[in-house]
Amino acid sequence: MADIRIVIRPLGDHPTIHFAAEELARYLGRMLGEGVPVVVQAAAQYEPAAQGNPAPEDLWLGIGTAIPQVRVPAVDDPALDDCIALDVRAGRGYIVGPNPRSVLLGVYRFLAEVGCRWVRPGADGEFIPRRGVEGLSARVCERASYRHRGICIEGAVSAENVAEIIDWAPKVGFNAYFTQFREAYTFFERWYTHRNNPTLQPEPFGVERAREYVVRAVQEIKRRDLIYHAVGHGWTCEPLGISGLSWESREYDLPEDVKQYLAEVNGVRAIWQGVPLNTNLCYSNPEVRRLIVQNIADHAQEHADIDVLHFWLADGANNQCECEACRKRIPSDFYVQMLNELDEMLAQRGLKTRIVFLIYVDLLWPPEVERLQHAERFILMFAPITRTYSKDFSVQNAEVSLPPYQRNQLQFPSNVDENVAFLRGWQRLFNGDSFDFDYHLMWDHYQDPGQMATARLLSRDIALLRAIGLNGFMSCQVQRAFFPSGLPMVVLGRTLWDAQLPFEEIAADYFRSAYGVDGARCQGYLAQLSELFDPPYLRGEEPQVSEQAAERFARIPEVVRAFQPLIERNLAAASDACRAASWRYLQLHADLCIRFAGVLEARARGEKERSLDRWQELVGMVQRQEMALQPVFDVFEFIETIGRKIS
Ligand SMILES: [Zn+2]
């Protein structure tokens, strides 16, 4: 018998194609075992049957045009839009795409087609089956449903957490990563100082270390050719020499020559509630606009690795300048004016950086006079932060009229129809690129401990993005949103790639992969928990004192206890590290659910003191278990989010 081996041939010299080859070799090596060597041999160009090579073909990786006979589906923009064409038979064939990132996505897709699964980040999230060479066959020719498929840093994170999620993201189809603010300082600082967990020893944490971690994250992003998004808030304080590292409030004593630039609210020009990130400026002042625009252009020039730079005004709402000159226009008009000024400055400097502008709180109201001059420079980002997650993006009433703009007296809709009506208002003025910036996995998922309702809503919302005129989704979320399962994240990645994929199909596959033969029972159990915890209750959309709700919460402990023997059996029997970890997390989750149900039951019975006491016990439990939970669960953000609701 001739020696069987697999020869992976990356074409060209792009580092991501070589990385894709190394990844493919690594996973195939694990699938095939030691009997079948897998080697990587770079090639300058495609050779259909290399001379002296007994194999008719090797396994080629490259940009579509590098292999003449392969047809890659057409895309609008080959640098930004992803598609995959792969045809591999018994380990031989090709995997191509229009850009290096698509080639990497194609490698992971091929591995998924032959049985690999990545159910959460990290080594214990990989389910890698054994296969023979004959089992390594797949054909796929697909274009991604949406251009923008990203994850934005939030919550508390270690440098390792960030590296792991960037590594994981393209394995399920994501193509972009966003390190928020200049240094992402606050997210790292929360972890290393162990906020919300006095049982762990805090480390001193400075901004220099955050900068170093962002540099490392960018290396990982670039290694995979992911689209790199940066900054967001901060442009309203950094140009004045005031740093915007976090939302912490403190006192400021600023000189007059700085104060004159701040928004005047209630007759005072000051840092808004002690938080520079939340402080708007006096945008009618041309000097203010010049300072901001120049600062952004300088940043774009100094950071050539930023593909998409976000220019947002201050965070917070109803904090706009009330001076006479600013009152003449609504904030969106000044915003669009600055966006045009920025576009001009970037063009003068020959910079192609794309700029995201944000449709959010006060800026939901579309501009009355100004219009963007060069749509191709910009990406509209719709961030419906006040929406409810009890309802999907299907629009019931498209004719909702916008309320009038009333400076610093605005109320923001939770209703999805009204949010989409604001988006429509902007879309009438701007028909360029766009995406949704949304928060399903930022706070709201903590109100759904089974996370099946969250996963289902994500599936529906993503399928509906096209209908509301958006070309993708950037998920503003805790990075560790994989507890009890990674289903919501897998639904997010896979549905953004293929908006037609039915939720039930993804879920069934996920549970089988992550939990083995009892996967379907896990799915049923978590679905039951989602129902019993009734997320609209904690969203405050139902009466908080309610006999009916109390009875429902009271049933949770028995449901959990009835399931625990199955967890124990699977833990005792698990031979695969990935599935063992999945069951171990379910075991920790069972304890959390019993305690959480107790908190809510007392609340629904109107026993506030008892509810608070039980909450403190639950807080103690997650703090004690934090090191076991931390790869999948953001204890900081859980305590922060539910603590606000309970107290
Ligand atoms: Zn003003």
XYZ file of C-alpha atoms in Angstrom, residues 219-630:
412
model
C -1.712 40.771 16.772
C -4.216 37.951 17.196
C -6.846 39.835 15.154
C -4.360 40.465 12.337
C -3.008 36.914 12.426
C -6.509 35.851 11.395
C -7.083 38.807 9.027
C -10.196 39.735 11.016
C -11.628 43.207 10.442
C -10.330 45.359 13.275
C -12.704 47.928 14.810
C -11.453 50.449 17.364
C -12.329 53.239 19.832
C -15.965 54.501 19.966
C -16.468 56.883 22.901
C -13.673 59.133 24.156
C -13.326 61.683 21.331
C -15.167 64.240 23.436
C -12.601 64.228 26.248
C -9.240 62.914 25.005
C -8.679 65.885 22.592
C -8.970 68.196 25.630
C -6.297 66.220 27.481
C -8.868 64.536 29.754
C -8.581 60.772 29.654
C -11.689 58.638 29.223
C -10.639 55.277 30.594
C -13.842 54.158 32.302
C -17.276 55.293 33.466
C -16.009 55.995 36.992
C -17.135 59.300 38.415
C -14.814 61.756 40.165
C -14.376 65.495 40.712
C -12.622 67.662 38.138
C -11.146 71.124 38.575
C -10.613 72.295 35.013
C -9.130 75.577 33.783
C -11.460 78.037 32.019
C -9.810 77.495 28.639
C -10.903 73.838 28.772
C -14.300 74.442 30.412
C -15.361 76.780 27.602
C -15.475 73.745 25.270
C -17.745 71.601 27.448
C -21.487 71.385 26.906
C -23.457 73.912 28.927
C -26.242 72.116 30.797
C -28.454 73.951 33.312
C -26.235 77.007 32.910
C -23.008 75.165 33.814
C -20.133 73.963 31.664
C -18.720 70.962 33.570
C -17.824 67.288 33.330
C -21.205 65.545 33.150
C -21.847 63.808 36.482
C -18.089 63.486 36.950
C -17.637 61.157 33.936
C -15.594 62.508 30.984
C -16.788 59.693 28.646
C -20.346 60.922 29.232
C -19.554 64.594 28.662
C -20.619 66.206 25.409
C -18.975 69.345 24.084
C -20.201 72.628 22.655
C -20.378 71.397 19.075
C -21.437 74.717 17.531
C -17.944 75.990 18.403
C -15.737 75.464 15.302
C -12.650 75.120 17.499
C -14.301 72.213 19.361
C -15.086 70.472 16.095
C -11.560 71.064 14.815
C -10.017 69.594 17.984
C -12.167 66.461 17.753
C -11.754 65.888 14.026
C -8.008 66.449 14.106
C -7.618 64.083 17.044
C -9.495 61.335 15.206
C -7.522 61.871 12.002
C -4.253 61.758 13.989
C -5.337 58.525 15.649
C -6.234 56.951 12.305
C -2.867 57.992 10.912
C -0.907 56.680 13.889
C -2.814 53.371 13.929
C -2.778 52.193 10.350
C -3.876 48.723 11.504
C -7.370 50.030 12.390
C -9.724 49.000 9.579
C -12.863 50.579 11.000
C -12.630 53.520 13.392
C -15.663 54.395 15.496
C -16.451 58.076 16.040
C -19.109 58.311 18.717
C -20.094 61.356 20.745
C -20.381 61.120 24.543
C -22.098 58.207 26.230
C -25.158 58.876 28.380
C -28.219 60.815 27.247
C -29.890 64.197 27.677
C -26.455 65.735 28.196
C -26.266 68.048 25.143
C -25.135 71.659 25.124
C -27.903 74.202 25.760
C -25.992 77.346 24.700
C -27.660 79.699 22.268
C -25.592 78.649 19.254
C -26.024 74.902 19.928
C -29.802 75.263 20.333
C -30.097 76.297 16.701
C -29.436 72.750 15.513
C -30.109 69.273 16.817
C -27.053 67.190 17.847
C -27.225 65.004 14.706
C -26.656 68.046 12.509
C -23.450 68.933 14.351
C -22.479 65.248 14.292
C -22.875 64.962 10.514
C -21.038 68.250 10.097
C -18.075 66.780 12.007
C -18.261 63.506 10.068
C -17.940 65.453 6.804
C -15.082 67.520 8.232
C -13.351 64.308 9.294
C -13.854 62.718 5.876
C -12.232 65.730 4.274
C -9.248 65.636 6.604
C -8.752 61.890 6.129
C -8.943 62.334 2.350
C -6.343 65.123 2.503
C -4.039 62.764 4.360
C -4.712 59.914 1.946
C -6.259 57.703 4.643
C -8.845 55.112 3.649
C -9.920 54.248 7.212
C -13.652 53.624 7.313
C -15.624 55.554 9.922
C -18.540 54.230 11.939
C -21.157 56.725 13.081
C -23.586 55.853 15.817
C -27.372 56.092 15.846
C -27.958 56.030 19.585
C -29.969 57.888 22.272
C -30.021 61.645 21.402
C -28.595 60.813 17.961
C -31.560 58.573 17.098
C -33.177 61.770 15.760
C -31.925 62.129 12.168
C -30.239 65.373 11.053
C -32.541 68.126 9.820
C -30.154 69.965 7.493
C -26.748 68.280 7.185
C -26.113 65.269 4.910
C -23.084 62.982 4.600
C -21.125 63.943 1.508
C -19.241 60.705 0.802
C -21.333 57.722 1.883
C -18.594 55.230 0.964
C -16.392 56.484 3.844
C -19.030 55.709 6.460
C -20.823 52.848 8.138
C -24.090 53.501 9.977
C -24.270 51.733 13.317
C -27.728 51.360 14.846
C -27.516 50.793 18.618
C -31.007 50.355 20.098
C -29.728 50.215 23.677
C -33.119 50.903 25.272
C -35.004 48.197 23.330
C -36.637 45.229 24.998
C -35.387 41.700 24.317
C -38.850 40.276 24.794
C -39.575 40.931 21.140
C -37.645 40.421 17.901
C -36.933 42.809 15.018
C -40.113 41.974 13.117
C -41.764 45.332 12.671
C -45.487 45.404 13.398
C -46.139 49.044 12.754
C -43.833 50.615 10.196
C -45.716 53.911 10.277
C -44.735 54.968 13.797
C -44.009 58.712 13.630
C -40.968 60.049 15.428
C -41.555 62.171 18.522
C -40.235 65.759 18.249
C -36.653 66.379 19.405
C -36.740 68.099 22.799
C -33.282 68.980 23.993
C -32.298 67.143 27.184
C -35.909 66.074 27.805
C -35.861 62.984 25.604
C -37.454 59.681 26.476
C -36.197 56.605 24.692
C -38.346 53.792 23.380
C -38.199 50.194 24.602
C -40.628 49.287 21.855
C -38.882 47.707 18.852
C -41.176 49.398 16.289
C -40.238 52.862 17.522
C -36.544 52.018 17.536
C -36.745 50.788 13.955
C -38.712 53.931 12.995
C -35.682 56.020 14.034
C -33.449 53.793 11.930
C -35.787 54.291 8.965
C -35.484 58.048 9.479
C -31.700 57.847 9.063
C -31.930 55.359 6.202
C -33.973 57.873 4.218
C -30.880 60.132 4.309
C -28.075 57.560 4.084
C -28.027 54.414 1.966
C -24.452 53.259 2.634
C -23.054 50.352 4.639
C -24.588 49.601 8.044
C -24.932 47.175 10.925
C -26.724 46.589 14.223
C -24.790 47.094 17.472
C -26.769 45.132 19.989
C -26.707 43.990 23.587
C -28.448 40.617 23.933
C -25.397 39.151 25.700
C -24.337 42.269 27.588
C -26.863 42.309 30.461
C -30.102 40.776 29.301
C -28.963 37.144 29.126
C -28.469 37.077 32.911
C -32.257 37.281 33.159
C -32.497 34.047 31.204
C -30.364 31.496 33.084
C -31.312 28.699 30.652
C -30.336 31.060 27.791
C -32.591 29.240 25.354
C -34.880 32.280 24.993
C -31.813 34.460 24.376
C -30.462 32.075 21.735
C -33.835 31.869 20.000
C -34.217 35.656 19.927
C -30.709 36.047 18.485
C -31.617 33.627 15.724
C -34.781 35.589 14.851
C -33.164 39.028 15.112
C -30.275 38.057 12.864
C -32.578 36.545 10.269
C -34.527 39.845 10.286
C -31.557 42.219 9.909
C -31.842 42.252 6.134
C -35.529 43.193 6.386
C -34.685 46.296 8.436
C -31.925 47.217 5.989
C -28.823 46.286 8.004
C -25.809 44.324 6.758
C -24.707 42.598 9.934
C -24.272 42.718 13.680
C -21.567 43.758 16.117
C -22.356 42.158 19.459
C -21.598 44.442 22.410
C -21.251 41.777 25.034
C -19.418 40.172 27.896
C -16.696 38.046 26.335
C -17.470 35.148 28.627
C -21.053 34.383 27.594
C -20.778 30.588 27.499
C -22.598 29.593 30.667
C -24.371 27.239 30.972
C -23.841 26.609 27.241
C -22.270 28.365 24.267
C -25.435 28.035 22.224
C -26.270 31.773 22.009
C -22.762 32.545 20.751
C -22.781 29.686 18.259
C -26.225 30.776 17.020
C -24.865 34.314 16.629
C -21.831 33.252 14.583
C -23.529 30.631 12.445
C -26.696 32.620 11.711
C -24.718 35.715 10.714
C -22.949 33.468 8.221
C -26.160 31.814 7.020
C -29.338 33.674 7.948
C -31.447 30.780 6.660
C -30.110 28.250 9.179
C -33.029 27.124 11.354
C -32.539 27.615 15.073
C -33.648 24.046 15.802
C -30.949 22.650 13.542
C -28.163 24.664 15.191
C -29.449 23.833 18.682
C -29.755 20.083 18.084
C -26.260 19.983 16.597
C -24.859 22.056 19.451
C -26.266 19.904 22.220
C -25.213 16.657 20.539
C -21.684 18.017 20.097
C -21.266 19.587 23.527
C -22.991 16.936 25.672
C -23.031 13.694 23.684
C -25.900 11.204 23.710
C -27.847 13.053 26.407
C -27.634 16.332 24.465
C -31.329 16.432 23.610
C -32.226 16.053 27.297
C -29.953 19.009 28.154
C -31.700 21.062 25.529
C -35.102 20.212 26.979
C -33.912 20.970 30.516
C -32.455 24.375 29.618
C -35.556 25.262 27.592
C -37.680 24.463 30.642
C -35.461 26.685 32.817
C -35.810 29.542 30.320
C -39.563 29.223 30.593
C -39.685 28.994 34.366
C -37.312 31.921 34.933
C -39.527 33.943 32.554
C -37.067 36.675 31.405
C -39.788 39.376 30.974
C -40.307 39.204 34.768
C -36.793 40.484 35.568
C -37.006 42.936 32.685
C -39.720 44.560 34.787
C -42.394 43.963 32.173
C -44.593 42.074 34.649
C -45.773 42.758 38.232
C -42.867 42.110 40.619
C -45.079 40.882 43.446
C -47.142 38.063 42.042
C -48.365 34.791 43.479
C -48.289 33.211 40.051
C -44.643 34.205 39.455
C -43.702 32.991 42.957
C -45.239 29.573 42.271
C -43.380 29.351 38.996
C -39.997 30.195 40.595
C -40.763 27.718 43.381
C -40.883 24.888 40.836
C -37.323 25.487 39.617
C -35.424 23.652 42.399
C -37.383 20.436 41.810
C -36.761 20.615 38.049
C -33.039 21.088 38.686
C -32.856 18.303 41.287
C -34.625 15.912 38.949
C -31.945 16.602 36.325
C -28.918 16.386 38.631
C -28.551 12.557 38.516
C -28.081 12.794 34.738
C -25.319 15.361 35.271
C -23.646 13.078 37.824
C -23.843 10.053 35.518
C -22.373 11.916 32.568
C -19.607 13.414 34.676
C -18.639 9.958 35.921
C -18.696 8.481 32.423
C -17.242 11.334 30.335
C -14.077 10.307 28.502
C -13.853 13.376 26.300
C -12.447 16.568 27.888
C -14.843 18.837 25.990
C -17.976 17.008 27.052
C -16.704 16.562 30.598
C -16.300 20.351 30.818
C -19.812 20.901 29.423
C -21.318 18.709 32.158
C -19.119 20.264 34.843
C -20.453 23.706 33.930
C -24.014 22.364 34.068
C -23.316 21.111 37.582
C -22.203 24.575 38.735
C -25.167 26.050 36.900
C -27.601 23.766 38.774
C -26.439 25.234 42.082
C -26.749 28.784 40.721
C -30.279 28.129 39.421
C -31.575 26.755 42.727
C -30.233 29.796 44.587
C -31.378 32.293 41.921
C -34.889 30.793 41.976
C -34.936 31.335 45.752
C -34.040 35.017 45.305
C -36.824 35.533 42.773
C -39.422 33.531 44.644
C -38.945 35.688 47.755
C -39.104 38.820 45.586
C -42.327 37.692 43.920
C -43.837 37.016 47.363
C -43.006 40.581 48.370
C -40.392 39.420 50.924
C -37.736 41.951 50.040
C -35.386 41.325 52.968
C -35.372 37.599 52.393
C -34.809 38.120 48.670
C -31.798 40.367 49.396
C -30.366 37.872 51.907
C -30.645 35.083 49.364
C -29.060 37.297 46.708
C -26.078 37.837 49.000
C -25.765 34.056 49.386
C -25.824 33.649 45.617
C -23.207 36.384 45.249
C -21.022 34.535 47.769
C -21.401 31.304 45.826
C -20.351 32.784 42.445
C -17.467 34.621 44.109
C -16.187 31.397 45.725
C -16.554 29.525 42.430
C -15.168 32.286 40.237
C -11.928 30.577 39.205
C -13.875 27.475 38.114
C -16.446 29.580 36.277
C -14.302 32.321 34.853
